[in-house]
Amino acid sequence: MTTAPTDSILAADIGSITARVALFDIVSGEFRFVASGEARSTVEPPFSYMGEGLHQAMEHLKILTGRTFMDDNDRLIMPIRMDGSGIDAFAASASGGKPLRVALAGLMPNISLASAERVALSAHVIIVDRMGLGDRRKPERQIDDLINAKPEVVIIAGGTDYGSQGAVLKLADMVAMAARRMREGTRPEILFVGNAALHEKVKDIFTGLCDVGVAENLRPILDEENITSARRQLARIYERVRLGTMAGYGELSQWTTHGVTPNATAFGNLVHHMSQTTDSGKGLLAVDVGSASITLAAAIGGDISVTVRADLGVGHSAAYLTPSIDRLSRWLPEAYPDDEVRDYIANKSLAPATVPYELRELFLEHALARQCMQNVLQSAAWPAKLKGIPGLLPSFDTIIGSGAVLARAPKPGQAALMLLDGLQPTGIVTLVLDSHSLMPLLGAASALNPVAVVQALDAGALSVIGTAVCLVGDGHPGQEAVRVKATVGDQKIDRRISFGSLELIHLPPERDVKVSIQPSGAFDAGFGRGASKSITIQTGAVGLIVDARGRPIGIPTTADERHETVSKWCANLGEYSS
């Protein structure tokens, strides 16, 4: 493995709350993460200029490293100078601004339209309308609704390659009729991802009306889905239509040879890159819980699926969770009046940069994160190679948590608890934390120098929280679910964990330890029901977590019992204290 000709990389990520930069440079012959600087993002009023927050983040990084990155004219110094100032390469990702408004048009609801929805949910978008052959609305009503939805992009799908044509062209004609009734300047871009034989005909339909982009057919044959090309094309449209119109984008794009990568795309690129460098047969899952959106990326052997929900987040989008107060409250260890929960959500939406001031607010913020993860799973699409128990999360070897709500949790066990409650994994899984919020930056940098990214990851850019044993099965309280045995030096561990429990077994940090997992006959630890196995685990920051709460997690229905149970989970793993 050889190093590409970039001796230092500065990567930037500009979000709705934070602008962040990270320096990667060669230390002892290999790339390392050196330091990161951050500042409040300025993509929103009163600045409405993404460059200001970026410059402030660079000033923060300059203080930490003693290295100058900007010249006297506020231009990036590139390449590096003899005095050590500047950098050799620059990469950037961004996610600021409103979600892209996307409408879907497809033939069959469970085939082409479903595939189009998976493409849309791979980017920072909100789906504003759906139309197709199974639509019960009259054609004129469909056209009126599409006009009123004010989409910025319409994705048209349908027909296998060199198959159906008439129905697809009829659908395109309906979209064109709607576009003709829209004011010039408000008409949507068209992304055609259907029958490859119709590219030119579809372009002709929209001549003089809308810009048309094409990608490979989502359904080249009926039982095969191909969304990679369409996903990339939609990311380019998002960059041009949304990021490209933001003040400061021009300056940012001049510094990088690969353009400004949408945050979700950069995040997915890194997960895809990581999955290609592992021999795991169970795959990798990463979740980025942000203020305005949440991104879920699942990959196995280079096959990746990315799901973005632009209506879910712990800040800007928190208000969307107001109707879910009952489901939100199940994660709270004590009683909260509904009005208090509503007020917190409303204030968080209005002032998303605020941080919890007291323990009750911390519980609420962490409950928001759990519910965001639960909700995004309802929309998630998984790579076909992933295996698991129907109705539960597919099996993963590693789960990575990213986003400020996880990275800035006061204790690593709290981040682990949010991931376990929100995602509810099964089997043996290593929990990893993006404690420096580097994943989008690494994803953007991977296009410049993939070797640098691999070396930075190997050097500990991400931190291991610990390993969790997540049992599947049903039992009664007090019933033994699993026995865990290990020997660490002179210390012998022999723990019997009962059903319904969440226990932490303290082990020496940052070690590989061999443990014996012996589930009782009613439970499955990932090896088969009742099957035992000795495995080597990574202890990480907290040790070994044994989650014997079943899947889905059984939460008591009565308030007092629920509060007592959740409080015990928080104490055992999260170490919450006032």
XYZ file of C-alpha atoms in Angstrom:
578
model
C 0.000 0.000 0.000
C 1.570 3.266 -1.078
C 0.757 6.778 -0.035
C -0.772 9.165 -2.550
C 1.203 12.407 -3.137
C -0.492 14.463 -0.446
C 1.534 15.035 2.680
C -1.208 16.823 4.621
C -4.976 17.060 4.263
C -7.356 19.588 5.751
C -10.952 18.351 5.746
C -13.984 20.474 6.563
C -17.588 19.710 7.359
C -20.166 22.478 7.557
C -23.422 21.536 9.246
C -26.447 23.408 10.480
C -24.969 23.839 13.977
C -21.202 23.382 13.744
C -18.438 24.114 11.248
C -15.585 21.702 11.814
C -12.110 21.237 10.315
C -9.654 18.409 10.923
C -5.971 18.108 10.065
C -4.520 14.787 8.872
C -0.761 14.637 8.456
C 2.087 12.147 8.317
C 3.502 11.182 11.711
C 6.234 8.527 11.916
C 5.674 7.591 8.299
C 1.877 7.169 8.417
C -1.153 9.434 8.319
C -2.666 10.391 11.646
C -5.511 12.543 12.827
C -3.655 15.509 14.363
C -6.331 17.843 15.708
C -9.703 19.391 14.920
C -11.118 22.870 15.307
C -14.731 23.911 15.387
C -16.956 26.941 15.548
C -20.629 27.761 15.386
C -21.923 27.333 11.832
C -22.894 30.505 9.998
C -25.023 29.019 7.217
C -28.157 30.436 8.851
C -29.081 34.050 9.658
C -27.754 36.496 10.718
C -24.605 35.563 8.729
C -26.077 33.298 6.010
C -22.517 32.741 4.806
C -20.873 29.354 5.226
C -17.349 30.721 4.929
C -17.382 32.718 8.183
C -17.913 29.687 10.405
C -15.251 27.801 8.448
C -12.706 30.595 8.953
C -13.441 30.635 12.690
C -12.966 26.861 12.872
C -9.597 27.244 11.129
C -8.595 29.873 13.672
C -9.467 27.393 16.423
C -7.338 24.744 14.717
C -4.486 27.268 14.376
C -4.564 27.843 18.148
C -4.419 24.096 18.812
C -1.644 23.279 16.336
C 0.313 26.516 16.000
C -0.011 26.147 12.256
C -1.287 28.857 9.912
C -3.786 27.847 7.222
C -4.949 31.192 5.782
C -2.914 34.002 4.250
C -3.402 37.713 4.895
C -6.137 37.826 2.241
C -8.141 35.030 3.908
C -7.215 32.558 1.196
C -6.248 28.979 1.932
C -2.492 28.406 1.736
C -2.007 25.457 -0.612
C 0.364 23.703 -1.136
C 2.289 23.763 2.123
C 5.073 26.335 2.397
C 8.646 25.884 3.582
C 7.770 27.484 6.926
C 5.178 24.757 7.585
C 2.109 26.916 6.987
C -0.743 25.707 4.801
C -1.743 22.250 3.619
C -1.342 20.095 0.498
C -4.961 19.131 -0.137
C -8.414 20.215 0.970
C -11.693 18.261 1.113
C -15.109 19.431 2.226
C -18.607 18.201 2.999
C -21.696 20.192 3.946
C -25.280 19.659 5.029
C -26.543 23.130 5.844
C -29.741 24.538 4.382
C -33.252 23.242 3.936
C -33.896 19.719 2.639
C -34.412 19.355 -1.089
C -38.104 19.019 -1.995
C -38.511 15.861 -4.092
C -41.561 14.318 -5.784
C -41.666 10.718 -7.003
C -43.351 9.361 -10.111
C -43.300 5.629 -10.777
C -45.355 2.829 -12.279
C -45.764 0.085 -9.677
C -46.036 1.195 -6.014
C -44.066 -1.764 -4.643
C -41.474 -1.855 -7.406
C -40.345 1.263 -9.308
C -41.945 3.749 -6.905
C -40.465 1.940 -3.888
C -37.012 1.971 -5.516
C -37.371 5.688 -6.297
C -38.194 6.323 -2.637
C -35.029 4.506 -1.558
C -33.027 6.748 -3.886
C -34.676 9.864 -2.465
C -34.061 8.777 1.118
C -30.334 8.472 0.407
C -30.018 12.273 0.359
C -31.052 15.245 2.478
C -34.559 15.528 1.025
C -38.209 15.634 1.967
C -40.626 13.687 -0.230
C -43.509 16.051 -1.001
C -45.619 13.943 -3.383
C -45.922 10.507 -4.967
C -47.774 9.631 -8.161
C -48.097 6.455 -10.195
C -50.323 3.881 -11.874
C -51.764 2.718 -8.577
C -52.748 6.277 -7.622
C -56.481 6.567 -6.912
C -56.502 10.290 -7.648
C -57.781 11.468 -11.011
C -55.034 12.616 -13.412
C -56.029 16.265 -13.100
C -55.895 16.002 -9.302
C -52.453 14.407 -9.481
C -51.255 17.304 -11.635
C -52.739 19.907 -9.255
C -51.204 18.209 -6.224
C -47.806 18.069 -7.897
C -47.994 21.801 -8.660
C -49.017 22.623 -5.083
C -46.213 20.433 -3.668
C -43.629 22.754 -5.292
C -40.962 20.100 -5.849
C -37.431 21.114 -6.761
C -36.721 17.683 -8.238
C -39.023 15.024 -9.697
C -37.656 11.485 -9.901
C -39.366 9.496 -12.673
C -38.960 5.716 -12.586
C -40.563 2.761 -14.307
C -40.187 0.082 -16.909
C -37.506 -2.563 -17.235
C -34.782 -1.889 -19.784
C -36.270 -2.076 -23.257
C -39.597 -3.121 -21.721
C -42.674 -0.967 -21.026
C -42.634 2.420 -22.766
C -46.169 3.759 -23.168
C -47.005 3.889 -19.460
C -43.670 5.514 -18.599
C -44.063 8.191 -21.275
C -47.623 8.863 -20.088
C -46.270 9.435 -16.598
C -43.604 11.803 -17.943
C -46.290 13.682 -19.897
C -48.277 14.242 -16.678
C -45.205 15.676 -14.957
C -44.579 17.905 -18.000
C -48.185 19.178 -17.904
C -47.679 20.148 -14.273
C -44.378 21.870 -15.122
C -46.048 23.962 -17.840
C -48.422 25.392 -15.248
C -45.573 26.380 -12.931
C -43.916 29.771 -13.150
C -40.615 29.870 -14.972
C -37.849 29.676 -12.408
C -39.875 27.435 -10.100
C -40.010 24.393 -12.349
C -38.307 21.251 -11.014
C -35.329 19.395 -12.359
C -36.135 15.946 -13.711
C -34.141 12.861 -12.806
C -35.147 9.972 -15.065
C -34.179 6.553 -13.727
C -36.438 4.272 -15.771
C -36.313 2.310 -19.050
C -32.905 3.048 -20.598
C -34.417 3.056 -24.091
C -36.459 6.171 -23.236
C -33.690 8.606 -22.302
C -33.967 10.710 -25.447
C -37.773 10.603 -25.583
C -38.056 11.798 -21.990
C -35.596 14.612 -22.699
C -37.731 15.628 -25.697
C -40.866 15.781 -23.528
C -39.233 18.338 -21.221
C -37.410 20.376 -23.877
C -37.792 24.054 -23.019
C -39.416 23.234 -19.680
C -37.024 21.534 -17.274
C -33.452 20.370 -17.049
C -33.309 16.588 -17.360
C -30.699 14.296 -15.893
C -30.603 10.544 -16.416
C -29.156 7.663 -14.450
C -29.139 3.903 -14.824
C -32.523 2.172 -14.574
C -33.514 1.420 -10.986
C -35.086 -1.827 -12.195
C -33.169 -3.065 -15.265
C -35.006 -6.342 -14.744
C -38.035 -6.824 -12.521
C -36.320 -8.620 -9.646
C -33.083 -6.613 -9.662
C -32.611 -3.200 -8.043
C -29.783 -0.852 -8.985
C -29.835 2.494 -7.180
C -26.120 3.368 -7.068
C -26.079 5.498 -10.220
C -29.312 7.314 -9.294
C -28.064 7.956 -5.767
C -24.899 9.603 -7.095
C -26.862 11.703 -9.554
C -29.244 12.911 -6.830
C -26.250 13.857 -4.648
C -24.910 15.991 -7.512
C -28.281 17.674 -7.901
C -28.405 18.385 -4.159
C -24.927 19.893 -4.306
C -25.837 22.112 -7.246
C -29.383 23.116 -6.273
C -28.990 23.467 -2.521
C -25.341 23.776 -1.534
C -24.388 25.637 -4.691
C -26.799 28.485 -3.921
C -25.434 29.097 -0.422
C -23.230 32.142 0.130
C -19.603 31.099 0.461
C -19.982 27.903 -1.550
C -17.986 29.308 -4.482
C -14.966 30.042 -2.294
C -15.171 26.602 -0.694
C -15.465 24.754 -4.008
C -12.411 26.551 -5.423
C -10.249 25.056 -2.696
C -11.134 21.436 -3.461
C -10.653 19.499 -6.687
C -13.581 17.166 -5.937
C -16.295 19.702 -5.110
C -18.218 19.961 -1.853
C -19.621 16.550 -0.975
C -23.073 16.406 0.648
C -22.692 15.295 4.261
C -24.780 12.136 3.878
C -22.804 11.142 0.777
C -19.477 11.653 2.571
C -20.754 9.646 5.542
C -21.867 6.824 3.246
C -18.579 6.933 1.321
C -16.617 6.290 4.495
C -18.863 3.407 5.586
C -18.582 1.913 2.097
C -14.809 2.330 2.210
C -14.582 0.689 5.646
C -16.743 -2.260 4.587
C -14.402 -2.973 1.683
C -11.433 -3.289 4.021
C -12.980 -5.862 6.362
C -13.565 -9.575 5.901
C -16.602 -9.574 8.174
C -19.557 -11.609 7.039
C -22.057 -9.628 9.090
C -21.476 -6.070 7.965
C -21.064 -2.584 9.359
C -23.749 -0.153 10.531
C -23.199 3.548 11.214
C -25.677 6.151 12.412
C -25.171 9.918 12.441
C -27.667 11.643 14.744
C -27.680 15.312 13.807
C -29.665 18.400 14.677
C -31.713 18.558 11.480
C -31.416 15.018 10.117
C -30.298 11.485 10.852
C -28.292 9.279 8.498
C -28.133 5.498 8.635
C -25.558 3.656 6.518
C -25.329 -0.138 6.347
C -22.671 -1.930 4.328
C -21.360 -5.424 3.764
C -18.534 -6.340 1.417
C -18.779 -3.041 -0.465
C -22.572 -3.251 -0.914
C -24.093 -0.219 0.836
C -27.478 1.268 1.606
C -27.876 4.821 2.945
C -31.060 6.181 4.523
C -31.474 9.849 5.417
C -34.427 11.272 7.308
C -34.416 15.050 7.004
C -37.416 15.276 9.357
C -35.654 13.598 12.300
C -33.060 15.210 14.529
C -32.354 16.301 18.088
C -32.337 20.030 17.287
C -33.888 21.720 14.276
C -36.134 18.718 13.563
C -36.997 17.864 17.171
C -40.500 19.304 16.751
C -41.399 16.427 14.430
C -41.194 14.127 17.478
C -43.854 16.033 19.453
C -46.635 13.582 18.461
C -44.414 10.743 19.767
C -44.338 11.920 23.385
C -45.644 8.589 24.711
C -42.922 6.678 22.860
C -40.338 9.267 23.887
C -41.313 9.046 27.554
C -40.668 5.292 27.716
C -36.925 6.036 27.723
C -37.129 8.405 30.714
C -36.135 7.062 34.164
C -38.551 9.317 36.037
C -41.901 11.037 35.574
C -42.019 14.053 33.236
C -45.260 16.007 32.661
C -46.179 16.047 28.958
C -46.038 19.851 29.005
C -42.412 19.748 30.168
C -41.504 17.391 27.337
C -43.337 19.568 24.778
C -41.642 22.708 26.066
C -38.220 21.098 25.872
C -38.823 19.917 22.299
C -40.118 23.344 21.239
C -37.171 25.168 22.807
C -34.704 22.706 21.289
C -36.204 23.307 17.835
C -35.946 27.092 18.260
C -32.466 27.039 19.833
C -30.850 23.824 18.531
C -27.329 24.748 19.657
C -28.249 24.706 23.347
C -26.811 21.923 25.514
C -28.449 20.221 28.510
C -28.095 22.329 31.649
C -29.230 19.777 34.197
C -29.716 16.018 34.440
C -33.428 16.091 33.539
C -32.569 17.849 30.272
C -29.820 15.327 29.554
C -32.315 12.485 29.948
C -34.657 14.257 27.520
C -31.958 14.862 24.917
C -30.818 11.245 25.069
C -34.440 10.089 24.801
C -34.777 12.212 21.638
C -31.721 10.467 20.174
C -33.153 7.030 20.959
C -36.480 7.837 19.322
C -34.810 9.328 16.238
C -32.919 6.058 15.760
C -36.072 4.011 16.296
C -37.929 6.081 13.691
C -35.227 5.981 11.019
C -35.214 2.175 11.200
C -38.796 2.222 9.914
C -37.554 3.738 6.636
C -34.260 1.863 6.368
C -33.343 -0.270 3.378
C -30.715 -2.964 3.878
C -28.153 -4.509 1.504
C -29.416 -7.847 0.218
C -26.412 -9.735 1.622
C -27.252 -8.881 5.222
C -28.789 -11.657 7.266
C -30.735 -11.681 10.476
C -33.958 -12.540 12.238
C -37.056 -11.173 10.417
C -38.541 -8.158 12.189
C -35.289 -7.343 13.994
C -32.181 -5.383 13.064
C -29.944 -7.414 10.709
C -26.753 -8.832 12.191
C -23.763 -6.495 12.303
C -20.247 -6.999 13.624
C -19.734 -3.303 14.267
C -22.018 -0.355 14.983
C -20.608 3.184 14.848
C -22.344 6.103 16.512
C -21.721 9.642 15.256
C -23.190 13.061 15.949
C -22.772 15.521 18.821
C -25.468 13.973 21.010
C -23.454 10.731 21.075
C -19.922 12.132 20.879
C -20.500 14.598 23.713
C -22.305 12.282 26.086
C -20.682 12.794 29.509
C -19.876 9.061 29.827
C -19.119 6.541 27.033
C -21.649 4.155 28.598
C -24.380 6.700 27.883
C -23.511 6.654 24.181
C -23.573 2.845 24.297
C -26.982 2.876 25.983
C -28.433 5.204 23.334
C -27.171 2.920 20.554
C -28.474 -0.244 22.223
C -31.897 1.252 22.978
C -32.273 3.083 19.672
C -31.032 0.379 17.284
C -31.549 -2.784 19.374
C -28.830 -4.902 17.709
C -28.628 -8.682 18.001
C -25.742 -11.060 18.656
C -22.174 -9.972 19.368
C -21.483 -6.404 18.252
C -18.587 -4.009 18.779
C -19.793 -0.497 19.618
C -17.644 2.322 18.243
C -17.932 6.069 18.847
C -16.989 8.848 16.458
C -15.857 10.907 19.438
C -14.251 13.651 17.328
C -17.093 13.820 14.735
C -14.662 12.887 11.964
C -16.713 10.537 9.796
C -18.031 13.049 7.225
C -14.574 14.646 7.041
C -12.898 11.281 6.509
C -15.508 10.420 3.897
C -14.773 13.619 1.985
C -11.013 13.040 2.305
C -11.292 9.466 0.997
C -11.727 10.822 -2.549
C -8.341 12.559 -2.249
C -6.336 9.877 -0.503
C -7.983 6.611 0.567
C -4.693 5.385 2.045
C -4.642 8.351 4.432
C -8.150 7.508 5.605
C -7.285 3.850 6.221
C -4.181 4.790 8.174
C -6.028 7.402 10.245
C -8.712 4.852 11.125
C -6.123 2.221 12.033
C -4.446 4.784 14.292
C -7.586 5.302 16.351
C -9.534 8.135 14.722
C -12.631 6.309 16.024
C -12.797 4.971 19.578
C -14.159 1.609 20.709
C -16.771 1.877 23.480
C -16.920 -1.841 24.130
C -18.500 -5.088 23.000
C -22.151 -5.952 23.572
C -23.721 -9.398 23.803
C -27.333 -8.844 22.712
C -29.553 -11.838 23.367
C -32.631 -12.768 21.377
C -35.291 -14.792 23.128
C -38.142 -14.565 25.586
C -38.257 -15.508 29.237
C -39.471 -14.397 32.629
C -37.773 -12.080 35.146
C -35.175 -13.911 37.194
C -34.672 -16.640 34.613
C -31.004 -17.154 33.757
C -30.389 -15.958 30.208
C -26.635 -16.303 29.819
C -23.459 -17.195 31.683
C -20.288 -15.243 30.908
C -16.832 -16.493 31.874
C -13.418 -14.922 31.354
C -9.932 -14.872 32.815
C -7.971 -11.627 32.830
C -4.590 -12.047 34.492
C -5.281 -13.275 38.024
C -8.925 -12.206 37.831
C -11.534 -14.837 37.049
C -14.978 -13.702 35.951
C -18.045 -15.916 36.161
C -21.339 -14.005 35.842
C -24.860 -15.343 35.427
C -27.168 -12.731 33.853
C -30.933 -12.981 34.224
C -33.540 -12.147 31.591
C -34.558 -8.487 31.524
C -31.176 -7.295 32.768
C -28.644 -4.932 31.256
C -25.270 -5.552 32.905
C -21.793 -4.144 32.469
C -18.827 -6.415 33.160
C -15.796 -4.243 33.830
C -12.686 -5.419 32.029
C -9.286 -3.751 31.533
C -9.749 -0.972 28.963
C -8.503 -1.135 25.386
C -7.704 -4.842 25.522
C -8.568 -7.960 23.562
C -10.045 -10.470 26.017
C -11.230 -14.029 25.411
C -14.660 -14.679 26.921
C -17.004 -17.653 26.976
C -20.661 -16.882 26.152
C -23.053 -19.611 27.324
C -26.739 -18.771 26.677
C -29.466 -20.899 28.201
C -31.586 -22.969 25.827
C -34.211 -20.271 25.266
C -31.768 -17.588 24.106
C -29.578 -16.871 21.092
C -26.356 -14.831 21.377
C -25.732 -14.941 17.654
C -24.535 -18.544 17.398
C -27.943 -20.243 17.405
C -30.477 -20.861 20.155
C -28.738 -22.267 23.240
C -25.362 -22.472 21.456
C -22.206 -21.454 23.357
C -18.955 -20.072 22.034
C -15.636 -18.627 23.188
C -14.741 -15.398 21.394
C -12.161 -12.634 21.607
C -13.696 -9.221 22.213
C -12.523 -5.619 22.285
C -13.093 -4.170 25.755
C -12.872 -0.553 24.662
C -13.640 2.186 27.184
C -16.346 0.399 29.192
C -15.774 -3.350 28.885
C -18.343 -6.054 28.084
C -22.048 -5.189 27.982
C -24.563 -8.007 28.358
C -27.996 -7.004 27.070
C -30.484 -9.673 28.156
C -33.598 -7.518 27.712
C -34.791 -9.485 24.680
C -35.639 -8.175 21.214
C -37.576 -6.023 20.864
C -36.682 -4.657 24.283
C -39.418 -5.361 26.786
C -40.364 -2.135 28.580
C -42.911 -2.319 31.442
C -46.230 -0.650 30.706
C -46.996 0.711 34.186
C -45.294 4.038 34.905
C -43.734 3.184 38.275
C -42.332 -0.128 37.103
C -41.091 1.429 33.863
C -39.292 4.251 35.680
C -37.651 1.803 38.062
C -36.520 -0.467 35.215
C -35.183 2.313 32.966
C -33.487 3.946 35.942
C -31.668 0.667 36.660
C -30.502 0.420 33.040
C -29.229 4.002 33.165
C -27.380 3.366 36.429
C -25.836 0.057 35.326
C -24.489 1.271 31.999
C -24.925 5.024 31.635
C -23.615 6.030 35.051
C -25.956 9.021 35.069
C -25.563 11.078 38.218
C -26.518 14.582 39.287
